[in-house]
PDB file of C-alpha atoms in Angstrom:
ATOM      1  CA  MET A   1       0.000   0.000   0.000  1.00  0.00           C
ATOM      2  CA  SER A   2       1.216   3.479  -0.634  1.00  0.00           C
ATOM      3  CA  LEU A   3       0.564   6.612   1.329  1.00  0.00           C
ATOM      4  CA  ARG A   4      -1.625   7.860  -1.513  1.00  0.00           C
ATOM      5  CA  PHE A   5      -4.420   5.434  -0.660  1.00  0.00           C
ATOM      6  CA  ALA A   6      -4.217   6.203   3.043  1.00  0.00           C
ATOM      7  CA  VAL A   7      -4.652   9.892   2.178  1.00  0.00           C
ATOM      8  CA  LEU A   8      -7.494   9.182  -0.254  1.00  0.00           C
ATOM      9  CA  THR A   9      -9.222   7.003   2.355  1.00  0.00           C
ATOM     10  CA  LEU A  10      -9.008   9.656   5.061  1.00  0.00           C
ATOM     11  CA  LEU A  11     -10.307  12.345   2.711  1.00  0.00           C
ATOM     12  CA  ASP A  12     -13.076  10.031   1.559  1.00  0.00           C
ATOM     13  CA  ILE A  13     -14.336   9.957   5.149  1.00  0.00           C
ATOM     14  CA  GLU A  14     -14.176  13.732   5.505  1.00  0.00           C
ATOM     15  CA  PRO A  15     -12.512  16.627   3.625  1.00  0.00           C
ATOM     16  CA  GLY A  16      -9.823  18.513   5.510  1.00  0.00           C
ATOM     17  CA  SER A  17      -6.623  20.517   5.539  1.00  0.00           C
ATOM     18  CA  GLY A  18      -3.165  18.995   5.636  1.00  0.00           C
ATOM     19  CA  TYR A  19      -3.127  19.645   9.387  1.00  0.00           C
ATOM     20  CA  ASP A  20      -6.542  17.995   9.824  1.00  0.00           C
ATOM     21  CA  LEU A  21      -5.377  15.044   7.770  1.00  0.00           C
ATOM     22  CA  LYS A  22      -2.186  14.586   9.798  1.00  0.00           C
ATOM     23  CA  ARG A  23      -4.187  14.648  13.060  1.00  0.00           C
ATOM     24  CA  ARG A  24      -6.672  12.074  11.701  1.00  0.00           C
ATOM     25  CA  PHE A  25      -3.777   9.968  10.481  1.00  0.00           C
ATOM     26  CA  GLU A  26      -2.176  10.013  13.947  1.00  0.00           C
ATOM     27  CA  ARG A  27      -5.461   9.043  15.623  1.00  0.00           C
ATOM     28  CA  SER A  28      -6.275   6.191  13.259  1.00  0.00           C
ATOM     29  CA  ILE A  29      -3.956   4.855  10.588  1.00  0.00           C
ATOM     30  CA  SER A  30      -0.659   5.544  12.374  1.00  0.00           C
ATOM     31  CA  HIS A  31      -0.906   2.316  14.382  1.00  0.00           C
ATOM     32  CA  PHE A  32      -0.450   0.322  11.175  1.00  0.00           C
ATOM     33  CA  TRP A  33       1.044   2.800   8.669  1.00  0.00           C
ATOM     34  CA  SER A  34       3.557   5.608   9.145  1.00  0.00           C
ATOM     35  CA  ALA A  35       4.221   8.878   7.341  1.00  0.00           C
ATOM     36  CA  SER A  36       5.947  12.123   8.210  1.00  0.00           C
ATOM     37  CA  HIS A  37       4.294  15.514   7.999  1.00  0.00           C
ATOM     38  CA  GLN A  38       6.394  16.314   4.906  1.00  0.00           C
ATOM     39  CA  GLN A  39       5.422  13.047   3.191  1.00  0.00           C
ATOM     40  CA  MET A  40       1.757  13.811   3.829  1.00  0.00           C
ATOM     41  CA  TYR A  41       1.971  17.283   2.253  1.00  0.00           C
ATOM     42  CA  ARG A  42       3.967  15.992  -0.730  1.00  0.00           C
ATOM     43  CA  GLU A  43       1.302  13.354  -1.308  1.00  0.00           C
ATOM     44  CA  LEU A  44      -1.520  15.910  -1.068  1.00  0.00           C
ATOM     45  CA  HIS A  45       0.135  18.090  -3.722  1.00  0.00           C
ATOM     46  CA  LYS A  46       0.822  15.088  -5.946  1.00  0.00           C
ATOM     47  CA  LEU A  47      -2.764  13.824  -5.685  1.00  0.00           C
ATOM     48  CA  GLN A  48      -4.096  17.301  -6.431  1.00  0.00           C
ATOM     49  CA  GLY A  49      -1.798  17.518  -9.448  1.00  0.00           C
ATOM     50  CA  GLU A  50      -3.151  14.187 -10.709  1.00  0.00           C
ATOM     51  CA  GLY A  51      -6.716  15.477 -10.422  1.00  0.00           C
ATOM     52  CA  LEU A  52      -7.657  13.096  -7.606  1.00  0.00           C
ATOM     53  CA  LEU A  53      -8.174  15.927  -5.096  1.00  0.00           C
ATOM     54  CA  ASP A  54      -9.707  19.394  -5.214  1.00  0.00           C
ATOM     55  CA  CYS A  55      -8.365  22.117  -2.982  1.00  0.00           C
ATOM     56  CA  THR A  56     -10.200  25.228  -1.813  1.00  0.00           C
ATOM     57  CA  GLU A  57      -8.759  27.976   0.334  1.00  0.00           C
ATOM     58  CA  GLN A  58     -10.599  29.198   3.404  1.00  0.00           C
ATOM     59  CA  SER A  59      -9.545  32.478   4.917  1.00  0.00           C
ATOM     60  CA  GLN A  60      -8.733  32.496   8.612  1.00  0.00           C
ATOM     61  CA  GLU A  61      -8.561  35.562  10.797  1.00  0.00           C
ATOM     62  CA  GLY A  62      -4.991  36.374  11.791  1.00  0.00           C
ATOM     63  CA  ARG A  63      -3.597  33.250  10.110  1.00  0.00           C
ATOM     64  CA  PRO A  64      -2.704  32.176   6.593  1.00  0.00           C
ATOM     65  CA  ASP A  65      -5.473  30.781   4.416  1.00  0.00           C
ATOM     66  CA  LYS A  66      -6.337  27.158   5.099  1.00  0.00           C
ATOM     67  CA  LYS A  67      -6.269  24.715   2.183  1.00  0.00           C
ATOM     68  CA  VAL A  68      -9.090  22.179   2.422  1.00  0.00           C
ATOM     69  CA  TYR A  69      -8.778  19.038   0.313  1.00  0.00           C
ATOM     70  CA  ARG A  70     -11.581  16.768  -0.875  1.00  0.00           C
ATOM     71  CA  LEU A  71     -11.790  13.835  -3.245  1.00  0.00           C
ATOM     72  CA  THR A  72     -12.779  14.393  -6.839  1.00  0.00           C
ATOM     73  CA  ASP A  73     -14.856  11.828  -8.712  1.00  0.00           C
ATOM     74  CA  SER A  74     -11.577  10.576 -10.220  1.00  0.00           C
ATOM     75  CA  GLY A  75     -10.165  10.247  -6.696  1.00  0.00           C
ATOM     76  CA  ARG A  76     -13.167   8.192  -5.583  1.00  0.00           C
ATOM     77  CA  ARG A  77     -12.828   5.938  -8.630  1.00  0.00           C
ATOM     78  CA  ALA A  78      -9.084   5.459  -8.016  1.00  0.00           C
ATOM     79  CA  LEU A  79      -9.759   4.611  -4.373  1.00  0.00           C
ATOM     80  CA  ALA A  80     -12.540   2.179  -5.277  1.00  0.00           C
ATOM     81  CA  GLU A  81     -10.348   0.459  -7.904  1.00  0.00           C
ATOM     82  CA  TRP A  82      -7.475   0.109  -5.451  1.00  0.00           C
ATOM     83  CA  ALA A  83      -9.770  -1.149  -2.654  1.00  0.00           C
ATOM     84  CA  ALA A  84     -11.145  -3.844  -4.979  1.00  0.00           C
ATOM     85  CA  LYS A  85      -7.682  -5.319  -5.617  1.00  0.00           C
ATOM     86  CA  PRO A  86      -6.440  -8.184  -3.430  1.00  0.00           C
ATOM     87  CA  ALA A  87      -4.038  -7.024  -0.733  1.00  0.00           C
ATOM     88  CA  ALA A  88      -0.816  -8.930  -0.150  1.00  0.00           C
ATOM     89  CA  VAL A  89      -0.434 -10.500   3.282  1.00  0.00           C
ATOM     90  CA  GLN A  90       2.371  -8.761   5.134  1.00  0.00           C
ATOM     91  CA  LYS A  91       4.889 -10.535   7.287  1.00  0.00           C
ATOM     92  CA  ILE A  92       6.053  -9.176  10.603  1.00  0.00           C
ATOM     93  CA  ARG A  93       9.244  -7.102  10.367  1.00  0.00           C
ATOM     94  CA  ASP A  94      10.410  -6.436  13.901  1.00  0.00           C
ATOM     95  CA  PRO A  95      14.115  -5.857  14.637  1.00  0.00           C
ATOM     96  CA  PHE A  96      13.596  -6.917  18.250  1.00  0.00           C
ATOM     97  CA  LEU A  97      12.529 -10.394  17.126  1.00  0.00           C
ATOM     98  CA  ILE A  98      15.803 -10.746  15.206  1.00  0.00           C
ATOM     99  CA  GLN A  99      17.687  -9.704  18.352  1.00  0.00           C
ATOM    100  CA  LEU A 100      15.727 -12.288  20.303  1.00  0.00           C
ATOM    101  CA  PHE A 101      16.521 -14.914  17.680  1.00  0.00           C
ATOM    102  CA  ALA A 102      20.221 -14.168  18.318  1.00  0.00           C
ATOM    103  CA  GLY A 103      19.605 -13.776  22.048  1.00  0.00           C
ATOM    104  CA  HIS A 104      21.937 -16.624  23.007  1.00  0.00           C
ATOM    105  CA  HIS A 105      24.750 -14.067  22.549  1.00  0.00           C
ATOM    106  CA  LEU A 106      23.360 -11.907  25.343  1.00  0.00           C
ATOM    107  CA  SER A 107      23.145 -12.347  29.066  1.00  0.00           C
ATOM    108  CA  GLY A 108      19.772 -12.916  30.678  1.00  0.00           C
ATOM    109  CA  ALA A 109      20.059  -9.428  32.205  1.00  0.00           C
ATOM    110  CA  GLN A 110      20.590  -7.842  28.784  1.00  0.00           C
ATOM    111  CA  LEU A 111      17.616  -9.695  27.341  1.00  0.00           C
ATOM    112  CA  ARG A 112      15.390  -8.790  30.286  1.00  0.00           C
ATOM    113  CA  GLU A 113      16.367  -5.131  30.009  1.00  0.00           C
ATOM    114  CA  GLU A 114      15.555  -4.991  26.289  1.00  0.00           C
ATOM    115  CA  LEU A 115      12.344  -6.958  26.744  1.00  0.00           C
ATOM    116  CA  GLU A 116      11.220  -4.657  29.574  1.00  0.00           C
ATOM    117  CA  ARG A 117      11.889  -1.617  27.373  1.00  0.00           C
ATOM    118  CA  HIS A 118       9.749  -3.057  24.580  1.00  0.00           C
ATOM    119  CA  LEU A 119       7.082  -4.110  27.046  1.00  0.00           C
ATOM    120  CA  LEU A 120       6.788  -0.514  28.295  1.00  0.00           C
ATOM    121  CA  GLU A 121       6.383   0.719  24.713  1.00  0.00           C
ATOM    122  CA  HIS A 122       3.717  -1.870  23.897  1.00  0.00           C
ATOM    123  CA  ARG A 123       1.825  -1.080  27.101  1.00  0.00           C
ATOM    124  CA  ALA A 124       1.878   2.618  26.183  1.00  0.00           C
ATOM    125  CA  LEU A 125       0.584   1.781  22.694  1.00  0.00           C
ATOM    126  CA  LEU A 126      -2.230  -0.253  24.212  1.00  0.00           C
ATOM    127  CA  VAL A 127      -3.228   2.703  26.407  1.00  0.00           C
ATOM    128  CA  THR A 128      -3.221   4.972  23.343  1.00  0.00           C
ATOM    129  CA  TYR A 129      -5.290   2.545  21.277  1.00  0.00           C
ATOM    130  CA  GLU A 130      -7.788   2.023  24.082  1.00  0.00           C
ATOM    131  CA  ALA A 131      -8.202   5.808  24.406  1.00  0.00           C
ATOM    132  CA  GLN A 132      -8.820   6.013  20.636  1.00  0.00           C
ATOM    133  CA  ASN A 133     -11.340   3.198  20.974  1.00  0.00           C
ATOM    134  CA  ALA A 134     -13.176   5.036  23.742  1.00  0.00           C
ATOM    135  CA  ARG A 135     -13.342   8.150  21.525  1.00  0.00           C
ATOM    136  CA  PHE A 136     -14.871   6.040  18.756  1.00  0.00           C
ATOM    137  CA  TYR A 137     -17.641   4.859  21.087  1.00  0.00           C
ATOM    138  CA  ASN A 138     -18.277   8.451  22.192  1.00  0.00           C
ATOM    139  CA  ARG A 139     -19.254   9.321  18.601  1.00  0.00           C
ATOM    140  CA  PRO A 140     -22.921   9.566  17.695  1.00  0.00           C
ATOM    141  CA  PRO A 141     -24.391   6.166  16.726  1.00  0.00           C
ATOM    142  CA  GLU A 142     -24.792   7.163  13.066  1.00  0.00           C
ATOM    143  CA  GLN A 143     -21.039   7.952  12.843  1.00  0.00           C
ATOM    144  CA  GLN A 144     -20.191   4.675  14.556  1.00  0.00           C
ATOM    145  CA  GLN A 145     -22.319   2.845  11.998  1.00  0.00           C
ATOM    146  CA  ARG A 146     -20.765   4.696   9.061  1.00  0.00           C
ATOM    147  CA  LEU A 147     -17.196   4.138  10.325  1.00  0.00           C
ATOM    148  CA  TRP A 148     -17.482   0.631  11.778  1.00  0.00           C
ATOM    149  CA  LEU A 149     -15.238  -0.917   9.111  1.00  0.00           C
ATOM    150  CA  ALA A 150     -12.626   1.830   9.527  1.00  0.00           C
ATOM    151  CA  HIS A 151     -12.705   1.015  13.258  1.00  0.00           C
ATOM    152  CA  GLN A 152     -11.733  -2.643  12.751  1.00  0.00           C
ATOM    153  CA  PRO A 153      -7.960  -2.065  12.300  1.00  0.00           C
ATOM    154  CA  LEU A 154      -7.927  -0.300  15.670  1.00  0.00           C
ATOM    155  CA  LEU A 155      -9.625  -3.294  17.300  1.00  0.00           C
ATOM    156  CA  LEU A 156      -7.012  -5.570  15.709  1.00  0.00           C
ATOM    157  CA  GLY A 157      -4.286  -3.241  16.994  1.00  0.00           C
ATOM    158  CA  ILE A 158      -5.688  -3.530  20.533  1.00  0.00           C
ATOM    159  CA  GLU A 159      -5.760  -7.329  20.344  1.00  0.00           C
ATOM    160  CA  THR A 160      -2.261  -7.407  18.831  1.00  0.00           C
ATOM    161  CA  GLU A 161      -0.861  -5.296  21.664  1.00  0.00           C
ATOM    162  CA  LYS A 162      -2.606  -7.433  24.293  1.00  0.00           C
ATOM    163  CA  THR A 163      -1.147 -10.570  22.707  1.00  0.00           C
ATOM    164  CA  TRP A 164       2.345  -9.045  22.472  1.00  0.00           C
ATOM    165  CA  ILE A 165       2.188  -7.955  26.123  1.00  0.00           C
ATOM    166  CA  ARG A 166       1.005 -11.390  27.279  1.00  0.00           C
ATOM    167  CA  TRP A 167       3.776 -13.092  25.250  1.00  0.00           C
ATOM    168  CA  ALA A 168       6.437 -10.686  26.554  1.00  0.00           C
ATOM    169  CA  GLU A 169       5.321 -11.101  30.175  1.00  0.00           C
ATOM    170  CA  GLN A 170       5.580 -14.896  29.831  1.00  0.00           C
ATOM    171  CA  LEU A 171       9.022 -14.589  28.242  1.00  0.00           C
ATOM    172  CA  LEU A 172      10.156 -12.172  30.939  1.00  0.00           C
ATOM    173  CA  ALA A 173       8.973 -14.562  33.665  1.00  0.00           C
ATOM    174  CA  ARG A 174      10.959 -17.366  32.019  1.00  0.00           C
ATOM    175  CA  LEU A 175      14.081 -15.184  31.774  1.00  0.00           C
ATOM    176  CA  GLU A 176      13.719 -14.146  35.406  1.00  0.00           C
ATOM    177  CA  GLU A 177      13.724 -17.814  36.414  1.00  0.00           C
ATOM    178  CA  MET A 178      17.093 -18.209  34.730  1.00  0.00           C
ATOM    179  CA  ASP A 179      20.443 -17.054  36.119  1.00  0.00           C
ATOM    180  CA  GLY A 180      20.741 -13.383  35.111  1.00  0.00           C
ATOM    181  CA  ASP A 181      24.404 -13.618  34.140  1.00  0.00           C
ATOM    182  CA  THR A 182      24.378 -16.684  31.906  1.00  0.00           C
ATOM    183  CA  PRO A 183      23.419 -16.637  28.247  1.00  0.00           C
ATOM    184  CA  ALA A 184      19.743 -17.306  27.641  1.00  0.00           C
ATOM    185  CA  THR A 185      19.306 -20.789  26.206  1.00  0.00           C
ATOM    186  CA  GLY A 186      16.501 -23.282  26.024  1.00  0.00           C
ATOM    187  CA  ASP A 187      12.987 -23.000  24.713  1.00  0.00           C
TER     188      ASP A 187
END
């Protein structure tokens, strides 16, 4: 998937400025797709140049004009064509798992320290996702109904984080049973 279809999807839900789009991206798609602010603006300009987006300027008091983007009919068709294509299944690419695979070169203390660091990050992600989930359920029922499919990746993200945390806690317990200064071996 390219960033272009993430942008088209977000603007299909609701028109918005580059700033609006980046905020929506951070609250929804960012847990399974990443993009910088600069990448987002480059993509908006490219999509507008291809005729997939319209842009209107809204004046703001005391601030520069705000550019609001919305899908054109061509943009909707491009999004629909892309959405109809089969998506490739993605494999996990996690550098920590490679480190763990080579973990027999590290002491138990080193492994525990790295695992605890990742565990803190995954717990923080779970808190973030659960807060996003609560915001979804605070929406009016008609918005919840309209966006229920868009909500599903967030629910998968929550379950993924819960599973990762459970797995990491079990691994940490096993490492803590072992001598902290000997290389981690065994299964």
